mmCIF file with all atom_site columns, C-alpha atoms in Angstrom:
data_model
loop_
_atom_site.group_PDB
_atom_site.id
_atom_site.type_symbol
_atom_site.label_atom_id
_atom_site.label_alt_id
_atom_site.label_comp_id
_atom_site.label_asym_id
_atom_site.label_entity_id
_atom_site.label_seq_id
_atom_site.pdbx_PDB_ins_code
_atom_site.Cartn_x
_atom_site.Cartn_y
_atom_site.Cartn_z
_atom_site.occupancy
_atom_site.B_iso_or_equiv
_atom_site.pdbx_formal_charge
_atom_site.auth_seq_id
_atom_site.auth_comp_id
_atom_site.auth_asym_id
_atom_site.auth_atom_id
_atom_site.pdbx_PDB_model_num
ATOM 1   C CA . MET H 1 1   ? -0.012  0.098   -0.051 1.00 88.00 ? 1   MET H CA 1
ATOM 2   C CA . PRO H 1 2   ? 1.221   3.517   -0.808 1.00 93.00 ? 2   PRO H CA 1
ATOM 3   C CA . THR H 1 3   ? 2.096   6.137   1.774  1.00 96.00 ? 3   THR H CA 1
ATOM 4   C CA . ARG H 1 4   ? 0.059   9.353   1.359  1.00 95.00 ? 4   ARG H CA 1
ATOM 5   C CA . THR H 1 5   ? 1.476   13.038  2.140  1.00 97.00 ? 5   THR H CA 1
ATOM 6   C CA . ALA H 1 6   ? 0.210   16.146  3.386  1.00 97.00 ? 6   ALA H CA 1
ATOM 7   C CA . ARG H 1 7   ? 2.218   19.195  4.052  1.00 98.00 ? 7   ARG H CA 1
ATOM 8   C CA . THR H 1 8   ? 1.503   22.505  5.986  1.00 98.00 ? 8   THR H CA 1
ATOM 9   C CA . ALA H 1 9   ? 3.338   25.588  5.619  1.00 98.00 ? 9   ALA H CA 1
ATOM 10  C CA . TRP H 1 10  ? 2.809   27.729  8.673  1.00 98.00 ? 10  TRP H CA 1
ATOM 11  C CA . ASN H 1 11  ? 3.721   31.391  9.279  1.00 97.00 ? 11  ASN H CA 1
ATOM 12  C CA . GLY H 1 12  ? 3.570   33.348  12.677 1.00 97.00 ? 12  GLY H CA 1
ATOM 13  C CA . SER H 1 13  ? 2.605   32.734  16.113 1.00 97.00 ? 13  SER H CA 1
ATOM 14  C CA . LEU H 1 14  ? -0.421  30.281  17.200 1.00 94.00 ? 14  LEU H CA 1
ATOM 15  C CA . GLU H 1 15  ? -2.946  33.366  17.900 1.00 93.00 ? 15  GLU H CA 1
ATOM 16  C CA . GLU H 1 16  ? -1.976  35.592  14.869 1.00 94.00 ? 16  GLU H CA 1
ATOM 17  C CA . GLY H 1 17  ? -0.401  33.072  12.491 1.00 95.00 ? 17  GLY H CA 1
ATOM 18  C CA . SER H 1 18  ? -2.248  31.035  9.743  1.00 96.00 ? 18  SER H CA 1
ATOM 19  C CA . GLY H 1 19  ? -0.841  28.329  7.340  1.00 97.00 ? 19  GLY H CA 1
ATOM 20  C CA . GLU H 1 20  ? -1.916  26.297  4.302  1.00 97.00 ? 20  GLU H CA 1
ATOM 21  C CA . VAL H 1 21  ? -2.282  22.614  4.360  1.00 97.00 ? 21  VAL H CA 1
ATOM 22  C CA . GLU H 1 22  ? -1.430  21.055  0.792  1.00 97.00 ? 22  GLU H CA 1
ATOM 23  C CA . LEU H 1 23  ? -2.929  17.553  -0.008 1.00 97.00 ? 23  LEU H CA 1
ATOM 24  C CA . SER H 1 24  ? 0.423   16.408  -1.473 1.00 97.00 ? 24  SER H CA 1
ATOM 25  C CA . SER H 1 25  ? -0.177  12.905  -3.006 1.00 97.00 ? 25  SER H CA 1
ATOM 26  C CA . SER H 1 26  ? -3.300  13.572  -4.468 1.00 97.00 ? 26  SER H CA 1
ATOM 27  C CA . LYS H 1 27  ? -2.578  17.171  -5.755 1.00 97.00 ? 27  LYS H CA 1
ATOM 28  C CA . ILE H 1 28  ? -6.112  18.336  -5.229 1.00 96.00 ? 28  ILE H CA 1
ATOM 29  C CA . GLY H 1 29  ? -5.841  21.266  -3.185 1.00 96.00 ? 29  GLY H CA 1
ATOM 30  C CA . THR H 1 30  ? -4.413  23.392  -0.764 1.00 97.00 ? 30  THR H CA 1
ATOM 31  C CA . TYR H 1 31  ? -6.393  24.818  2.111  1.00 97.00 ? 31  TYR H CA 1
ATOM 32  C CA . GLY H 1 32  ? -6.135  27.522  4.692  1.00 96.00 ? 32  GLY H CA 1
ATOM 33  C CA . VAL H 1 33  ? -5.778  26.827  8.376  1.00 97.00 ? 33  VAL H CA 1
ATOM 34  C CA . SER H 1 34  ? -5.643  29.310  11.540 1.00 95.00 ? 34  SER H CA 1
ATOM 35  C CA . PHE H 1 35  ? -6.254  28.765  15.180 1.00 92.00 ? 35  PHE H CA 1
ATOM 36  C CA . PRO H 1 36  ? -8.722  31.417  15.748 1.00 90.00 ? 36  PRO H CA 1
ATOM 37  C CA . LYS H 1 37  ? -10.846 30.011  12.827 1.00 92.00 ? 37  LYS H CA 1
ATOM 38  C CA . ARG H 1 38  ? -10.062 26.264  14.199 1.00 91.00 ? 38  ARG H CA 1
ATOM 39  C CA . ALA H 1 39  ? -11.631 27.471  17.386 1.00 87.00 ? 39  ALA H CA 1
ATOM 40  C CA . SER H 1 40  ? -14.542 29.480  16.000 1.00 88.00 ? 40  SER H CA 1
ATOM 41  C CA . ASP H 1 41  ? -17.885 28.124  15.326 1.00 88.00 ? 41  ASP H CA 1
ATOM 42  C CA . ASP H 1 42  ? -17.641 29.615  11.904 1.00 89.00 ? 42  ASP H CA 1
ATOM 43  C CA . ALA H 1 43  ? -14.630 28.180  10.142 1.00 90.00 ? 43  ALA H CA 1
ATOM 44  C CA . ASN H 1 44  ? -15.075 30.740  7.569  1.00 87.00 ? 44  ASN H CA 1
ATOM 45  C CA . GLY H 1 45  ? -13.417 29.362  4.327  1.00 90.00 ? 45  GLY H CA 1
ATOM 46  C CA . SER H 1 46  ? -10.739 27.436  6.200  1.00 93.00 ? 46  SER H CA 1
ATOM 47  C CA . THR H 1 47  ? -10.383 23.903  7.323  1.00 96.00 ? 47  THR H CA 1
ATOM 48  C CA . SER H 1 48  ? -8.925  22.264  10.472 1.00 96.00 ? 48  SER H CA 1
ATOM 49  C CA . PRO H 1 49  ? -7.116  19.251  11.672 1.00 96.00 ? 49  PRO H CA 1
ATOM 50  C CA . GLU H 1 50  ? -10.479 18.015  13.284 1.00 96.00 ? 50  GLU H CA 1
ATOM 51  C CA . GLU H 1 51  ? -12.096 18.519  9.803  1.00 97.00 ? 51  GLU H CA 1
ATOM 52  C CA . LEU H 1 52  ? -9.343  16.617  8.172  1.00 97.00 ? 52  LEU H CA 1
ATOM 53  C CA . ILE H 1 53  ? -9.736  13.958  10.597 1.00 98.00 ? 53  ILE H CA 1
ATOM 54  C CA . ALA H 1 54  ? -13.544 13.843  10.134 1.00 98.00 ? 54  ALA H CA 1
ATOM 55  C CA . ALA H 1 55  ? -13.081 13.265  6.427  1.00 98.00 ? 55  ALA H CA 1
ATOM 56  C CA . ALA H 1 56  ? -10.526 10.680  6.641  1.00 98.00 ? 56  ALA H CA 1
ATOM 57  C CA . HIS H 1 57  ? -12.627 8.897   9.064  1.00 98.00 ? 57  HIS H CA 1
ATOM 58  C CA . SER H 1 58  ? -16.117 9.061   7.413  1.00 98.00 ? 58  SER H CA 1
ATOM 59  C CA . SER H 1 59  ? -14.463 7.987   3.978  1.00 98.00 ? 59  SER H CA 1
ATOM 60  C CA . CYS H 1 60  ? -12.570 5.146   5.913  1.00 98.00 ? 60  CYS H CA 1
ATOM 61  C CA . PHE H 1 61  ? -15.596 4.072   7.674  1.00 98.00 ? 61  PHE H CA 1
ATOM 62  C CA . ALA H 1 62  ? -17.677 3.872   4.472  1.00 98.00 ? 62  ALA H CA 1
ATOM 63  C CA . MET H 1 63  ? -15.218 1.646   2.490  1.00 98.00 ? 63  MET H CA 1
ATOM 64  C CA . GLN H 1 64  ? -14.788 -0.720  5.644  1.00 98.00 ? 64  GLN H CA 1
ATOM 65  C CA . LEU H 1 65  ? -18.638 -0.902  6.168  1.00 98.00 ? 65  LEU H CA 1
ATOM 66  C CA . SER H 1 66  ? -19.149 -1.537  2.443  1.00 98.00 ? 66  SER H CA 1
ATOM 67  C CA . ALA H 1 67  ? -16.769 -4.522  2.831  1.00 98.00 ? 67  ALA H CA 1
ATOM 68  C CA . GLU H 1 68  ? -18.455 -5.768  5.997  1.00 98.00 ? 68  GLU H CA 1
ATOM 69  C CA . LEU H 1 69  ? -21.923 -5.742  4.401  1.00 98.00 ? 69  LEU H CA 1
ATOM 70  C CA . THR H 1 70  ? -20.890 -7.385  1.371  1.00 98.00 ? 70  THR H CA 1
ATOM 71  C CA . ASN H 1 71  ? -19.172 -9.964  3.405  1.00 98.00 ? 71  ASN H CA 1
ATOM 72  C CA . ALA H 1 72  ? -22.548 -10.398 5.126  1.00 98.00 ? 72  ALA H CA 1
ATOM 73  C CA . GLY H 1 73  ? -24.491 -10.947 2.097  1.00 98.00 ? 73  GLY H CA 1
ATOM 74  C CA . GLY H 1 74  ? -25.824 -7.464  1.410  1.00 98.00 ? 74  GLY H CA 1
ATOM 75  C CA . THR H 1 75  ? -25.876 -5.485  -1.590 1.00 98.00 ? 75  THR H CA 1
ATOM 76  C CA . VAL H 1 76  ? -24.905 -1.956  -1.066 1.00 98.00 ? 76  VAL H CA 1
ATOM 77  C CA . GLU H 1 77  ? -26.717 0.960   -2.829 1.00 98.00 ? 77  GLU H CA 1
ATOM 78  C CA . THR H 1 78  ? -26.049 3.755   -0.868 1.00 98.00 ? 78  THR H CA 1
ATOM 79  C CA . LEU H 1 79  ? -23.991 4.801   2.313  1.00 98.00 ? 79  LEU H CA 1
ATOM 80  C CA . ASP H 1 80  ? -24.053 8.106   4.013  1.00 98.00 ? 80  ASP H CA 1
ATOM 81  C CA . VAL H 1 81  ? -21.464 8.496   6.720  1.00 98.00 ? 81  VAL H CA 1
ATOM 82  C CA . ARG H 1 82  ? -21.030 11.506  8.873  1.00 98.00 ? 82  ARG H CA 1
ATOM 83  C CA . ALA H 1 83  ? -18.241 11.952  11.232 1.00 98.00 ? 83  ALA H CA 1
ATOM 84  C CA . ASP H 1 84  ? -18.398 14.842  13.735 1.00 98.00 ? 84  ASP H CA 1
ATOM 85  C CA . VAL H 1 85  ? -15.180 15.507  15.682 1.00 98.00 ? 85  VAL H CA 1
ATOM 86  C CA . SER H 1 86  ? -15.080 17.369  18.906 1.00 96.00 ? 86  SER H CA 1
ATOM 87  C CA . MET H 1 87  ? -12.198 19.164  20.555 1.00 94.00 ? 87  MET H CA 1
ATOM 88  C CA . GLY H 1 88  ? -11.915 20.450  23.943 1.00 94.00 ? 88  GLY H CA 1
ATOM 89  C CA . PRO H 1 89  ? -9.515  21.109  26.800 1.00 95.00 ? 89  PRO H CA 1
ATOM 90  C CA . ASP H 1 90  ? -7.064  18.768  28.354 1.00 95.00 ? 90  ASP H CA 1
ATOM 91  C CA . GLN H 1 91  ? -6.718  18.514  31.953 1.00 95.00 ? 91  GLN H CA 1
ATOM 92  C CA . SER H 1 92  ? -2.878  18.011  31.418 1.00 95.00 ? 92  SER H CA 1
ATOM 93  C CA . GLY H 1 93  ? -2.744  21.246  29.291 1.00 95.00 ? 93  GLY H CA 1
ATOM 94  C CA . GLY H 1 94  ? -3.722  22.245  25.954 1.00 92.00 ? 94  GLY H CA 1
ATOM 95  C CA . PHE H 1 95  ? -6.356  20.452  23.997 1.00 93.00 ? 95  PHE H CA 1
ATOM 96  C CA . LYS H 1 96  ? -7.425  17.201  22.822 1.00 95.00 ? 96  LYS H CA 1
ATOM 97  C CA . LEU H 1 97  ? -10.011 15.359  20.804 1.00 96.00 ? 97  LEU H CA 1
ATOM 98  C CA . THR H 1 98  ? -12.858 14.835  23.080 1.00 97.00 ? 98  THR H CA 1
ATOM 99  C CA . GLY H 1 99  ? -14.911 12.340  20.883 1.00 97.00 ? 99  GLY H CA 1
ATOM 100 C CA . ILE H 1 100 ? -16.026 11.319  17.456 1.00 98.00 ? 100 ILE H CA 1
ATOM 101 C CA . LYS H 1 101 ? -19.656 10.563  16.402 1.00 98.00 ? 101 LYS H CA 1
ATOM 102 C CA . VAL H 1 102 ? -19.975 8.365   13.368 1.00 98.00 ? 102 VAL H CA 1
ATOM 103 C CA . THR H 1 103 ? -23.604 8.759   11.821 1.00 98.00 ? 103 THR H CA 1
ATOM 104 C CA . VAL H 1 104 ? -24.435 6.400   9.079  1.00 98.00 ? 104 VAL H CA 1
ATOM 105 C CA . ASN H 1 105 ? -27.754 5.685   7.176  1.00 98.00 ? 105 ASN H CA 1
ATOM 106 C CA . GLY H 1 106 ? -27.793 3.001   4.431  1.00 98.00 ? 106 GLY H CA 1
ATOM 107 C CA . LYS H 1 107 ? -29.552 1.546   1.842  1.00 98.00 ? 107 LYS H CA 1
ATOM 108 C CA . VAL H 1 108 ? -28.646 -2.211  1.399  1.00 98.00 ? 108 VAL H CA 1
ATOM 109 C CA . SER H 1 109 ? -30.487 -5.045  -0.040 1.00 97.00 ? 109 SER H CA 1
ATOM 110 C CA . GLY H 1 110 ? -30.407 -8.594  1.266  1.00 97.00 ? 110 GLY H CA 1
ATOM 111 C CA . ILE H 1 111 ? -29.746 -8.063  5.113  1.00 97.00 ? 111 ILE H CA 1
ATOM 112 C CA . ASP H 1 112 ? -31.843 -6.879  8.108  1.00 97.00 ? 112 ASP H CA 1
ATOM 113 C CA . GLU H 1 113 ? -31.387 -4.101  10.646 1.00 97.00 ? 113 GLU H CA 1
ATOM 114 C CA . ASP H 1 114 ? -29.584 -6.314  13.051 1.00 98.00 ? 114 ASP H CA 1
ATOM 115 C CA . THR H 1 115 ? -26.929 -7.283  10.313 1.00 98.00 ? 115 THR H CA 1
ATOM 116 C CA . PHE H 1 116 ? -26.394 -3.841  9.235  1.00 98.00 ? 116 PHE H CA 1
ATOM 117 C CA . VAL H 1 117 ? -25.836 -2.765  12.905 1.00 98.00 ? 117 VAL H CA 1
ATOM 118 C CA . LYS H 1 118 ? -23.378 -5.719  13.685 1.00 98.00 ? 118 LYS H CA 1
ATOM 119 C CA . SER H 1 119 ? -21.496 -4.540  10.242 1.00 98.00 ? 119 SER H CA 1
ATOM 120 C CA . ALA H 1 120 ? -21.400 -1.008  11.254 1.00 98.00 ? 120 ALA H CA 1
ATOM 121 C CA . GLU H 1 121 ? -19.950 -1.923  14.689 1.00 98.00 ? 121 GLU H CA 1
ATOM 122 C CA . ALA H 1 122 ? -17.490 -4.057  12.918 1.00 98.00 ? 122 ALA H CA 1
ATOM 123 C CA . ALA H 1 123 ? -16.547 -1.277  10.641 1.00 98.00 ? 123 ALA H CA 1
ATOM 124 C CA . LYS H 1 124 ? -16.079 1.141   13.533 1.00 98.00 ? 124 LYS H CA 1
ATOM 125 C CA . THR H 1 125 ? -13.508 -1.037  14.999 1.00 96.00 ? 125 THR H CA 1
ATOM 126 C CA . GLY H 1 126 ? -12.163 -2.517  11.938 1.00 97.00 ? 126 GLY H CA 1
ATOM 127 C CA . CYS H 1 127 ? -11.152 0.819   9.585  1.00 97.00 ? 127 CYS H CA 1
ATOM 128 C CA . PRO H 1 128 ? -7.767  1.827   9.959  1.00 97.00 ? 128 PRO H CA 1
ATOM 129 C CA . VAL H 1 129 ? -8.591  5.246   10.858 1.00 98.00 ? 129 VAL H CA 1
ATOM 130 C CA . SER H 1 130 ? -10.496 3.890   13.950 1.00 97.00 ? 130 SER H CA 1
ATOM 131 C CA . LYS H 1 131 ? -7.731  1.709   15.043 1.00 97.00 ? 131 LYS H CA 1
ATOM 132 C CA . ALA H 1 132 ? -5.186  5.049   14.866 1.00 97.00 ? 132 ALA H CA 1
ATOM 133 C CA . LEU H 1 133 ? -7.775  6.881   16.817 1.00 97.00 ? 133 LEU H CA 1
ATOM 134 C CA . THR H 1 134 ? -8.090  4.397   19.769 1.00 95.00 ? 134 THR H CA 1
ATOM 135 C CA . GLY H 1 135 ? -7.555  7.081   22.456 1.00 94.00 ? 135 GLY H CA 1
ATOM 136 C CA . VAL H 1 136 ? -10.820 8.839   21.420 1.00 97.00 ? 136 VAL H CA 1
ATOM 137 C CA . GLU H 1 137 ? -14.402 7.743   22.623 1.00 97.00 ? 137 GLU H CA 1
ATOM 138 C CA . ILE H 1 138 ? -15.978 6.767   19.032 1.00 98.00 ? 138 ILE H CA 1
ATOM 139 C CA . THR H 1 139 ? -19.528 6.459   19.293 1.00 98.00 ? 139 THR H CA 1
ATOM 140 C CA . LEU H 1 140 ? -21.935 5.207   16.121 1.00 98.00 ? 140 LEU H CA 1
ATOM 141 C CA . ASP H 1 141 ? -25.755 5.682   15.356 1.00 98.00 ? 141 ASP H CA 1
ATOM 142 C CA . ALA H 1 142 ? -26.214 3.278   12.333 1.00 98.00 ? 142 ALA H CA 1
ATOM 143 C CA . THR H 1 143 ? -29.701 3.276   10.390 1.00 97.00 ? 143 THR H CA 1
ATOM 144 C CA . LEU H 1 144 ? -30.653 0.775   7.733  1.00 97.00 ? 144 LEU H CA 1
ATOM 145 C CA . GLU H 1 145 ? -33.173 2.545   5.443  1.00 94.00 ? 145 GLU H CA 1
ATOM 146 C CA . SER H 1 146 ? -35.897 0.665   3.931  1.00 81.00 ? 146 SER H CA 1
#
């Protein structure tokens, strides 16, 4: 499997500085980052490490769940996966990720709700990004659409 690369160029202090994160492997874009926008409810056109983790987690989970459902005898029509990554203060100083909520709605033929939920749980623990984030509580809400 290949190694993927991203690069960040940063200028200035934490509070007044800013940077750009480049998705180097895919060459699909460069995105602004800044701590004030990271800590604000309105990202105002910038991304953040938490949003990038959410993107990585939702896409990894979707791929893993697709494999789990296929192995369980289902035929995946659609999966809509959302990952919400929260950050908050760390008691030992600074900040930390405080939780990740994965929400998935799927349209899958050939399986029942119980099989869908069990497959989603297996994907939650089996996807490589989930494995990398074992220090963060990950919750799951899985719904099979009829």
